[in-house]
Coordinates of C-alpha atoms in Angstrom, one line a residue:
M223 CA -61.1 -33.9 30.9
R224 CA -64.5 -35.9 31.6
Q225 CA -66.8 -37.0 28.9
V226 CA -70.3 -35.8 29.3
T227 CA -72.2 -38.4 27.9
T228 CA -71.3 -42.0 27.4
P229 CA -71.7 -43.7 23.9
R230 CA -74.6 -45.3 25.5
E231 CA -76.5 -42.4 26.7
E232 CA -76.0 -40.7 23.7
Q233 CA -78.0 -43.6 21.8
R234 CA -80.6 -43.3 24.0
L235 CA -81.1 -39.5 23.4
L236 CA -81.0 -40.4 19.7
T237 CA -83.9 -42.7 20.2
A238 CA -85.5 -41.1 23.2
G239 CA -87.2 -38.4 21.1
T240 CA -90.8 -39.1 19.8
S241 CA -90.8 -36.4 17.5
A242 CA -88.7 -35.2 14.6
G243 CA -88.1 -32.1 16.5
D244 CA -87.0 -34.3 19.8
A245 CA -84.2 -35.6 17.8
A246 CA -83.3 -33.0 15.6
L247 CA -82.6 -31.6 18.8
A248 CA -80.7 -34.4 20.5
V249 CA -78.6 -34.7 17.5
E250 CA -77.7 -30.5 17.7
I251 CA -76.6 -31.2 21.5
L252 CA -74.6 -34.1 20.8
E253 CA -72.8 -32.1 18.0
L254 CA -72.1 -29.3 20.6
R255 CA -71.0 -31.6 22.9
A256 CA -68.5 -32.9 20.6
K257 CA -67.6 -29.4 19.3
N258 CA -67.2 -28.0 23.1
E259 CA -64.6 -31.0 23.7
Q260 CA -62.7 -30.0 20.3
L261 CA -62.5 -26.4 21.6
S262 CA -61.3 -27.5 25.3
Q263 CA -58.7 -29.9 23.4
A264 CA -57.6 -26.9 21.0
L265 CA -57.1 -24.7 24.4
A266 CA -55.2 -27.2 26.2
S267 CA -53.2 -27.8 22.8
R268 CA -52.4 -23.9 22.8
A269 CA -51.0 -23.6 26.0
V270 CA -48.6 -26.3 25.8
I271 CA -47.4 -25.0 21.7
D272 CA -47.3 -21.2 23.6
Q273 CA -45.0 -22.4 25.8
A274 CA -42.4 -24.3 23.9
R275 CA -42.3 -21.2 21.5
G276 CA -41.4 -19.3 24.5
M277 CA -38.8 -21.9 25.2
V278 CA -37.5 -21.7 21.5
M279 CA -37.7 -17.6 21.7
V280 CA -35.4 -18.0 24.4
L281 CA -33.2 -20.4 23.2
A282 CA -32.5 -19.1 19.7
R283 CA -33.0 -15.3 20.7
C284 CA -35.8 -14.6 17.8
S285 CA -39.1 -13.2 18.0
S286 CA -42.3 -15.1 18.5
E287 CA -42.9 -15.5 14.6
R288 CA -39.5 -17.2 13.9
A289 CA -40.0 -19.6 16.9
W290 CA -43.6 -20.4 15.1
D291 CA -41.9 -20.7 12.0
L292 CA -39.1 -22.8 13.7
L293 CA -41.7 -25.1 15.5
V294 CA -44.1 -25.4 12.5
D295 CA -41.2 -26.5 10.1
V296 CA -39.7 -29.0 12.9
S297 CA -43.2 -30.8 12.7
Q298 CA -43.3 -31.0 9.1
H299 CA -40.1 -32.6 8.7
C300 CA -41.2 -34.9 11.1
N301 CA -44.3 -35.5 10.4
V302 CA -45.5 -35.0 13.8
K303 CA -48.2 -32.7 14.6
L304 CA -47.1 -29.3 16.2
R305 CA -48.7 -29.9 19.8
D306 CA -46.8 -33.4 20.2
V307 CA -43.7 -31.6 18.8
A308 CA -44.7 -28.6 21.4
A309 CA -45.0 -31.0 24.2
A310 CA -42.1 -32.9 24.0
L311 CA -40.0 -29.8 23.9
V312 CA -42.2 -28.9 26.9
A313 CA -41.4 -32.4 28.6
T314 CA -37.2 -31.6 28.4
T315 CA -37.8 -29.5 31.2
K316 CA -38.8 -32.2 33.8
D317 CA -35.6 -34.4 32.6
E318 CA -37.5 -36.1 29.4
R319 CA -35.1 -36.9 26.3
L320 CA -36.3 -34.9 23.2
P321 CA -37.0 -37.9 20.7
E322 CA -33.8 -38.2 18.1
P323 CA -35.5 -36.7 15.1
L324 CA -37.2 -34.0 16.6
Q325 CA -34.0 -33.0 18.5
R326 CA -32.1 -33.1 14.8
E327 CA -34.5 -31.2 13.2
L328 CA -34.6 -28.5 15.8
S329 CA -30.7 -28.1 15.9
R330 CA -31.3 -28.1 12.1
G331 CA -33.9 -25.2 12.1
L332 CA -31.2 -23.6 15.3
R333 CA -28.6 -23.3 12.9
R334 CA -30.6 -21.9 10.1
L335 CA -31.9 -19.2 12.4
H336 CA -28.9 -17.7 13.2
P337 CA -26.0 -18.9 9.8
A338 CA -23.7 -16.2 10.9
D339 CA -23.2 -18.0 14.7
R340 CA -21.4 -20.8 12.8
R341 CA -18.4 -19.0 11.3

């Protein structure tokens, strides 16, 4: 994603105003830009998480909620952000290997979902 202003431009915005009102407006603009960037990143992460959720639903033949819970469990047990777990899982569709800790925890989670299948 393209950054709207550079740090130098941001500093110029903060110091360019001659009144307190101008400085407050510049600060508000910078805060809004930061929030906008965070929301853009969240939307991009959400798409990848939803793709991974769909993959788990197909693999495990489970509901969307159970797929979500499984991904969250993998994330927590591996101490890896959910969006990174999801990205790694989706990357397997492009012949990338799932990192061993994620693979191990995902297998455990799938076995917990369907304990009757182990008999």
